[in-house]
mmCIF file of C-alpha atoms and ligand atoms in Angstrom:
data_model
loop_
_atom_site.group_PDB
_atom_site.id
_atom_site.type_symbol
_atom_site.label_atom_id
_atom_site.label_comp_id
_atom_site.label_asym_id
_atom_site.label_seq_id
_atom_site.Cartn_x
_atom_site.Cartn_y
_atom_site.Cartn_z
ATOM 1 C CA UNK A 94 -6.777 -0.426 20.433
ATOM 2 C CA UNK A 95 -6.272 -0.925 16.700
ATOM 3 C CA UNK A 96 -9.330 -2.331 14.984
ATOM 4 C CA UNK A 97 -9.393 -5.010 12.268
ATOM 5 C CA UNK A 98 -11.390 -4.296 9.123
ATOM 6 C CA UNK A 99 -11.887 -6.610 6.149
ATOM 7 C CA UNK A 100 -12.093 -5.440 2.537
ATOM 8 C CA UNK A 101 -13.220 -8.017 -0.015
ATOM 9 C CA UNK A 102 -12.653 -7.012 -3.657
ATOM 10 C CA UNK A 103 -15.436 -8.688 -5.650
ATOM 11 C CA UNK A 104 -15.651 -6.599 -8.808
ATOM 12 C CA UNK A 105 -13.974 -9.051 -11.186
ATOM 13 C CA UNK A 106 -15.677 -10.814 -14.078
ATOM 14 C CA UNK A 107 -14.007 -14.214 -13.605
ATOM 15 C CA UNK A 108 -12.899 -14.468 -17.248
ATOM 16 C CA UNK A 109 -10.734 -17.563 -16.687
ATOM 17 C CA UNK A 110 -13.691 -19.414 -15.195
ATOM 18 C CA UNK A 111 -15.510 -19.036 -18.514
ATOM 19 C CA UNK A 112 -18.960 -18.954 -16.909
ATOM 20 C CA UNK A 113 -21.715 -16.432 -17.690
ATOM 21 C CA UNK A 114 -22.004 -15.566 -14.007
ATOM 22 C CA UNK A 115 -18.972 -13.936 -12.283
ATOM 23 C CA UNK A 116 -17.268 -16.702 -10.268
ATOM 24 C CA UNK A 117 -17.954 -15.032 -6.890
ATOM 25 C CA UNK A 118 -21.646 -15.784 -7.441
ATOM 26 C CA UNK A 119 -21.371 -19.371 -8.670
ATOM 27 C CA UNK A 120 -23.195 -21.850 -6.430
ATOM 28 C CA UNK A 121 -20.998 -23.600 -3.890
ATOM 29 C CA UNK A 122 -22.730 -26.017 -1.522
ATOM 30 C CA UNK A 123 -26.039 -24.278 -2.153
ATOM 31 C CA UNK A 124 -24.928 -20.665 -1.654
ATOM 32 C CA UNK A 125 -23.165 -18.061 -3.770
ATOM 33 C CA UNK A 126 -19.409 -18.584 -3.380
ATOM 34 C CA UNK A 127 -18.899 -15.120 -1.859
ATOM 35 C CA UNK A 128 -21.319 -15.892 0.996
ATOM 36 C CA UNK A 129 -18.831 -18.511 2.226
ATOM 37 C CA UNK A 130 -16.022 -15.943 2.032
ATOM 38 C CA UNK A 131 -17.991 -13.358 4.017
ATOM 39 C CA UNK A 132 -19.058 -15.964 6.610
ATOM 40 C CA UNK A 133 -15.419 -16.656 7.556
ATOM 41 C CA UNK A 134 -14.942 -13.079 8.770
ATOM 42 C CA UNK A 135 -18.464 -12.681 10.119
ATOM 43 C CA UNK A 136 -17.704 -15.610 12.453
ATOM 44 C CA UNK A 137 -14.599 -13.972 13.932
ATOM 45 C CA UNK A 138 -15.172 -11.705 16.951
ATOM 46 C CA UNK A 139 -12.044 -9.585 16.310
ATOM 47 C CA UNK A 140 -13.364 -8.306 12.960
ATOM 48 C CA UNK A 141 -15.003 -4.895 13.352
ATOM 49 C CA UNK A 142 -16.655 -4.540 9.950
ATOM 50 C CA UNK A 143 -16.593 -6.258 6.537
ATOM 51 C CA UNK A 144 -16.635 -4.178 3.353
ATOM 52 C CA UNK A 145 -17.386 -5.783 -0.009
ATOM 53 C CA UNK A 146 -16.395 -3.902 -3.167
ATOM 54 C CA UNK A 147 -18.717 -4.624 -6.094
ATOM 55 C CA UNK A 148 -18.701 -3.407 -9.662
ATOM 56 C CA UNK A 149 -21.131 -0.481 -10.118
ATOM 57 C CA UNK A 150 -22.783 -2.575 -12.868
ATOM 58 C CA UNK A 151 -23.237 -5.656 -10.672
ATOM 59 C CA UNK A 152 -26.732 -7.172 -10.950
ATOM 60 C CA UNK A 153 -25.960 -10.561 -9.372
ATOM 61 C CA UNK A 154 -25.201 -9.621 -5.751
ATOM 62 C CA UNK A 155 -27.486 -10.985 -3.059
ATOM 63 C CA UNK A 156 -26.842 -10.058 0.569
ATOM 64 C CA UNK A 157 -26.142 -12.794 3.132
ATOM 65 C CA UNK A 158 -27.468 -12.473 6.676
ATOM 66 C CA UNK A 159 -24.587 -10.590 8.283
ATOM 67 C CA UNK A 160 -24.813 -7.511 10.513
ATOM 68 C CA UNK A 161 -21.277 -6.233 10.161
ATOM 69 C CA UNK A 162 -21.352 -6.039 6.351
ATOM 70 C CA UNK A 163 -21.271 -2.926 4.167
ATOM 71 C CA UNK A 164 -21.537 -3.019 0.370
ATOM 72 C CA UNK A 165 -19.529 -0.507 -1.669
ATOM 73 C CA UNK A 166 -20.369 -0.232 -5.366
ATOM 74 C CA UNK A 167 -17.091 1.352 -6.402
ATOM 75 C CA UNK A 168 -15.118 -1.445 -8.098
ATOM 76 C CA UNK A 169 -12.554 -0.442 -10.730
ATOM 77 C CA UNK A 170 -10.934 -1.894 -13.840
ATOM 78 C CA UNK A 171 -8.244 -3.779 -11.915
ATOM 79 C CA UNK A 172 -8.151 -5.509 -8.553
ATOM 80 C CA UNK A 173 -5.828 -2.772 -7.277
ATOM 81 C CA UNK A 174 -8.282 -0.071 -8.400
ATOM 82 C CA UNK A 175 -11.157 -1.879 -6.682
ATOM 83 C CA UNK A 176 -9.173 -2.094 -3.439
ATOM 84 C CA UNK A 177 -8.050 1.536 -3.588
ATOM 85 C CA UNK A 178 -11.568 2.788 -4.377
ATOM 86 C CA UNK A 179 -12.846 0.774 -1.423
ATOM 87 C CA UNK A 180 -10.176 2.214 0.886
ATOM 88 C CA UNK A 181 -11.043 5.756 -0.194
ATOM 89 C CA UNK A 182 -14.760 5.082 0.372
ATOM 90 C CA UNK A 183 -14.211 3.943 3.989
ATOM 91 C CA UNK A 184 -11.754 6.757 4.797
ATOM 92 C CA UNK A 185 -14.095 8.496 7.235
ATOM 93 C CA UNK A 186 -14.653 5.350 9.315
ATOM 94 C CA UNK A 187 -11.195 3.896 9.682
ATOM 95 C CA UNK A 188 -8.119 5.239 11.490
ATOM 96 C CA UNK A 189 -4.746 5.312 9.798
ATOM 97 C CA UNK A 190 -3.298 2.644 12.113
ATOM 98 C CA UNK A 191 -6.292 0.313 12.006
ATOM 99 C CA UNK A 192 -5.605 -2.950 10.229
ATOM 100 C CA UNK A 193 -7.205 -3.716 6.878
ATOM 101 C CA UNK A 194 -7.302 -7.358 5.802
ATOM 102 C CA UNK A 195 -7.789 -7.511 2.036
ATOM 103 C CA UNK A 196 -9.156 -10.901 1.010
ATOM 104 C CA UNK A 197 -10.140 -12.158 -2.457
ATOM 105 C CA UNK A 198 -13.844 -12.882 -2.811
ATOM 106 C CA UNK A 199 -12.697 -15.969 -4.714
ATOM 107 C CA UNK A 200 -10.976 -17.591 -1.665
ATOM 108 C CA UNK A 201 -13.891 -19.185 0.205
ATOM 109 C CA UNK A 202 -11.870 -21.862 2.061
ATOM 110 C CA UNK A 203 -9.776 -19.779 4.468
ATOM 111 C CA UNK A 204 -10.022 -21.541 7.824
ATOM 112 C CA UNK A 205 -10.741 -19.827 11.151
ATOM 113 C CA UNK A 206 -7.430 -21.203 12.444
ATOM 114 C CA UNK A 207 -5.450 -19.617 9.618
ATOM 115 C CA UNK A 208 -7.243 -16.288 10.029
ATOM 116 C CA UNK A 209 -6.495 -16.422 13.749
ATOM 117 C CA UNK A 210 -2.849 -17.279 13.021
ATOM 118 C CA UNK A 211 -2.487 -14.287 10.664
ATOM 119 C CA UNK A 212 -4.069 -11.885 13.182
ATOM 120 C CA UNK A 213 -1.820 -13.212 15.977
ATOM 121 C CA UNK A 214 1.377 -13.078 13.954
ATOM 122 C CA UNK A 215 0.912 -9.558 12.625
ATOM 123 C CA UNK A 216 -0.860 -7.748 15.476
ATOM 124 C CA UNK A 217 2.414 -6.152 16.649
ATOM 125 C CA UNK A 218 4.229 -5.979 13.314
ATOM 126 C CA UNK A 219 5.355 -2.539 12.143
ATOM 127 C CA UNK A 220 4.601 -3.194 8.451
ATOM 128 C CA UNK A 221 2.044 -5.996 8.163
ATOM 129 C CA UNK A 222 2.137 -8.972 5.862
ATOM 130 C CA UNK A 223 0.335 -11.735 4.061
ATOM 131 C CA UNK A 224 -0.427 -15.423 4.016
ATOM 132 C CA UNK A 225 1.829 -17.272 1.588
ATOM 133 C CA UNK A 226 3.116 -20.786 0.932
ATOM 134 C CA UNK A 227 6.588 -21.880 -0.209
ATOM 135 C CA UNK A 228 6.710 -23.011 -3.849
ATOM 136 C CA UNK A 229 6.716 -26.808 -3.962
ATOM 137 C CA UNK A 230 7.058 -27.592 -7.680
ATOM 138 C CA UNK A 231 10.215 -27.426 -9.782
ATOM 139 C CA UNK A 232 10.126 -24.236 -11.838
ATOM 140 C CA UNK A 233 10.884 -24.088 -15.577
ATOM 141 C CA UNK A 234 11.626 -20.921 -17.561
ATOM 142 C CA UNK A 235 9.981 -21.341 -20.989
ATOM 143 C CA UNK A 236 11.292 -20.332 -24.381
ATOM 144 C CA UNK A 237 8.933 -18.477 -26.735
ATOM 145 C CA UNK A 238 8.125 -21.747 -28.545
ATOM 146 C CA UNK A 239 7.092 -23.576 -25.394
ATOM 147 C CA UNK A 240 10.262 -25.549 -24.619
ATOM 148 C CA UNK A 241 12.327 -25.485 -21.437
ATOM 149 C CA UNK A 242 14.989 -22.820 -21.501
ATOM 150 C CA UNK A 243 16.285 -23.640 -18.015
ATOM 151 C CA UNK A 244 15.266 -24.617 -14.486
ATOM 152 C CA UNK A 245 14.803 -21.775 -12.017
ATOM 153 C CA UNK A 246 15.898 -22.290 -8.413
ATOM 154 C CA UNK A 247 12.851 -22.270 -6.145
ATOM 155 C CA UNK A 248 14.712 -21.526 -2.913
ATOM 156 C CA UNK A 249 13.116 -18.598 -1.131
ATOM 157 C CA UNK A 250 10.119 -18.406 -3.473
ATOM 158 C CA UNK A 251 6.628 -18.172 -2.001
ATOM 159 C CA UNK A 252 3.149 -18.024 -3.532
ATOM 160 C CA UNK A 253 1.191 -15.060 -2.204
ATOM 161 C CA UNK A 254 -2.314 -15.654 -0.887
ATOM 162 C CA UNK A 255 -4.777 -13.454 0.959
ATOM 163 C CA UNK A 256 -5.664 -12.053 3.465
ATOM 164 C CA UNK A 257 -3.001 -9.397 3.129
ATOM 165 C CA UNK A 258 -3.015 -7.313 6.292
ATOM 166 C CA UNK A 259 -1.678 -3.760 6.450
ATOM 167 C CA UNK A 260 -2.356 -0.536 8.356
ATOM 168 C CA UNK A 261 -5.038 1.479 6.536
ATOM 169 C CA UNK A 262 -2.885 4.599 6.015
ATOM 170 C CA UNK A 263 0.141 2.713 4.721
ATOM 171 C CA UNK A 264 -1.920 0.599 2.321
ATOM 172 C CA UNK A 265 -3.797 3.554 0.896
ATOM 173 C CA UNK A 266 -0.580 5.519 0.432
ATOM 174 C CA UNK A 267 1.109 2.510 -1.217
ATOM 175 C CA UNK A 268 -1.705 1.856 -3.709
ATOM 176 C CA UNK A 269 -1.906 5.560 -4.557
ATOM 177 C CA UNK A 270 1.871 5.668 -5.110
ATOM 178 C CA UNK A 271 1.772 2.797 -7.619
ATOM 179 C CA UNK A 272 -1.293 4.165 -9.375
ATOM 180 C CA UNK A 273 -1.169 3.183 -13.068
ATOM 181 C CA UNK A 274 1.288 0.291 -12.546
ATOM 182 C CA UNK A 275 -1.513 -1.753 -11.011
ATOM 183 C CA UNK A 276 0.124 -4.116 -8.512
ATOM 184 C CA UNK A 277 -1.322 -7.643 -8.486
ATOM 185 C CA UNK A 278 -1.497 -7.673 -4.709
ATOM 186 C CA UNK A 279 -1.349 -5.248 -1.788
ATOM 187 C CA UNK A 280 2.064 -6.471 -0.700
ATOM 188 C CA UNK A 281 3.594 -5.410 -4.019
ATOM 189 C CA UNK A 282 2.404 -1.852 -3.466
ATOM 190 C CA UNK A 283 3.783 -1.808 0.100
ATOM 191 C CA UNK A 284 7.085 -3.263 -1.203
ATOM 192 C CA UNK A 285 7.165 -0.408 -3.744
ATOM 193 C CA UNK A 286 7.365 2.037 -0.819
ATOM 194 C CA UNK A 287 10.480 0.212 0.416
ATOM 195 C CA UNK A 288 8.905 -1.918 3.165
ATOM 196 C CA UNK A 289 9.343 -5.656 3.691
ATOM 197 C CA UNK A 290 5.954 -7.265 4.464
ATOM 198 C CA UNK A 291 6.058 -10.349 6.664
ATOM 199 C CA UNK A 292 5.375 -13.772 5.102
ATOM 200 C CA UNK A 293 3.014 -15.772 7.308
ATOM 201 C CA UNK A 294 2.777 -19.467 6.479
ATOM 202 C CA UNK A 295 -0.595 -20.255 4.907
ATOM 203 C CA UNK A 296 -1.885 -23.568 3.597
ATOM 204 C CA UNK A 297 -2.934 -25.078 0.301
ATOM 205 C CA UNK A 298 -6.595 -25.208 1.329
ATOM 206 C CA UNK A 299 -6.815 -21.432 1.021
ATOM 207 C CA UNK A 300 -7.005 -21.708 -2.759
ATOM 208 C CA UNK A 301 -8.236 -19.035 -5.145
ATOM 209 C CA UNK A 302 -11.080 -20.306 -7.298
ATOM 210 C CA UNK A 303 -9.875 -19.420 -10.794
ATOM 211 C CA UNK A 304 -10.689 -22.335 -13.140
ATOM 212 C CA UNK A 305 -13.753 -24.659 -13.164
ATOM 213 C CA UNK A 306 -11.850 -27.520 -11.493
ATOM 214 C CA UNK A 307 -11.076 -25.247 -8.503
ATOM 215 C CA UNK A 308 -14.772 -25.092 -7.682
ATOM 216 C CA UNK A 309 -14.887 -28.855 -7.145
ATOM 217 C CA UNK A 310 -11.777 -28.650 -4.982
ATOM 218 C CA UNK A 311 -13.314 -25.832 -2.908
ATOM 219 C CA UNK A 312 -16.434 -27.929 -2.391
ATOM 220 C CA UNK A 313 -14.385 -30.867 -1.135
ATOM 221 C CA UNK A 314 -12.375 -28.648 1.231
ATOM 222 C CA UNK A 315 -15.506 -27.032 2.678
ATOM 223 C CA UNK A 316 -17.093 -30.453 3.178
ATOM 224 C CA UNK A 317 -13.995 -31.496 5.108
ATOM 225 C CA UNK A 318 -13.085 -34.191 2.598
ATOM 226 C CA UNK A 319 -9.653 -32.765 1.752
HETATM 227 N N1 CTP B 674 -11.313 -8.131 -8.584
HETATM 228 C C1 CTP B 674 -11.888 -6.871 -8.361
HETATM 229 N N2 CTP B 674 -11.855 -5.924 -9.357
HETATM 230 C C2 CTP B 674 -11.304 -6.200 -10.551
HETATM 231 C C3 CTP B 674 -10.703 -7.470 -10.792
HETATM 232 C C4 CTP B 674 -10.721 -8.427 -9.769
HETATM 233 O O1 CTP B 674 -12.414 -6.624 -7.286
HETATM 234 N N3 CTP B 674 -11.330 -5.271 -11.513
HETATM 235 C C5 CTP B 674 -11.409 -9.158 -7.525
HETATM 236 C C6 CTP B 674 -12.093 -10.431 -7.980
HETATM 237 O O2 CTP B 674 -13.516 -10.298 -7.911
HETATM 238 C C7 CTP B 674 -11.520 -11.488 -7.057
HETATM 239 C C8 CTP B 674 -10.144 -10.930 -6.674
HETATM 240 O O3 CTP B 674 -10.122 -9.571 -7.119
HETATM 241 O O4 CTP B 674 -12.251 -11.622 -5.854
HETATM 242 C C9 CTP B 674 -9.029 -11.748 -7.301
HETATM 243 O O5 CTP B 674 -9.033 -11.590 -8.699
HETATM 244 P P1 CTP B 674 -9.136 -12.767 -9.775
HETATM 245 O O6 CTP B 674 -9.068 -14.091 -9.100
HETATM 246 O O7 CTP B 674 -8.176 -12.455 -10.871
HETATM 247 O O8 CTP B 674 -10.660 -12.593 -10.277
HETATM 248 P P2 CTP B 674 -11.172 -12.092 -11.686
HETATM 249 O O9 CTP B 674 -10.366 -10.915 -12.130
HETATM 250 O O10 CTP B 674 -12.643 -11.928 -11.546
HETATM 251 O O11 CTP B 674 -10.890 -13.369 -12.606
HETATM 252 P P3 CTP B 674 -10.118 -13.403 -14.018
HETATM 253 O O12 CTP B 674 -8.758 -12.808 -13.761
HETATM 254 O O13 CTP B 674 -10.101 -14.846 -14.397
HETATM 255 O O14 CTP B 674 -10.946 -12.562 -14.958
HETATM 256 MG MG1 MG B 675 -8.231 -11.129 -12.496
#
């Protein structure tokens, strides 16, 4: 039976949030934001173990009460480096065909239903895939001076979210193959090897907290008011 592992990259500084504290530690309904993120996976019985990748310089981490959690202090300069370092660190524990769900620390509003949906949809997939949502807005290509050059067709365009779920061996090989050209998500690295990851329909509630206003939105979603 293939096991499901979760790897949460949490070694970023949250520069766009503009707060002194990295955004994964900002208070959200009375707890550090990342505690909410970890709790989603800790509550799911099909998750074998949760790994959190921190920066080696991190001084803000506090551990939540969670038995299946392991902290790895091997974060890198980019998200891709943090994920790859984490994968290398867990190499002795995980089989090549086990699933790894990589999930941003900064996405605390993933619902149990959506996690369940992703696990169900991809359990028998040969490649793996990711949660994503079709682009809803009209897209404009900008000129250098901030005017509209033209309108881009949005047909077939999706916004990638996380979790991104791939077999351990494939994901590690893909991230190693891309190396210096740091991909912005795991799917991009797997695509680079010539595979076509599956798009699994996510939802807008699974937002990534990036700017201060996102924190308020996350609070409303977690309270069930959105
Ligand atoms: N991340 C990481 N290692 C890095 C950079 C990012 O583990 N060197 C993690 C972040 O902690 C976050 C996730 O990757 O959980 C998504 O990245 P992003 O939202 O871009 O977070 P930051 O890089 O921290 O924010 P910013 O880009 O605004 O600086
Ligand atoms: Mg970033």
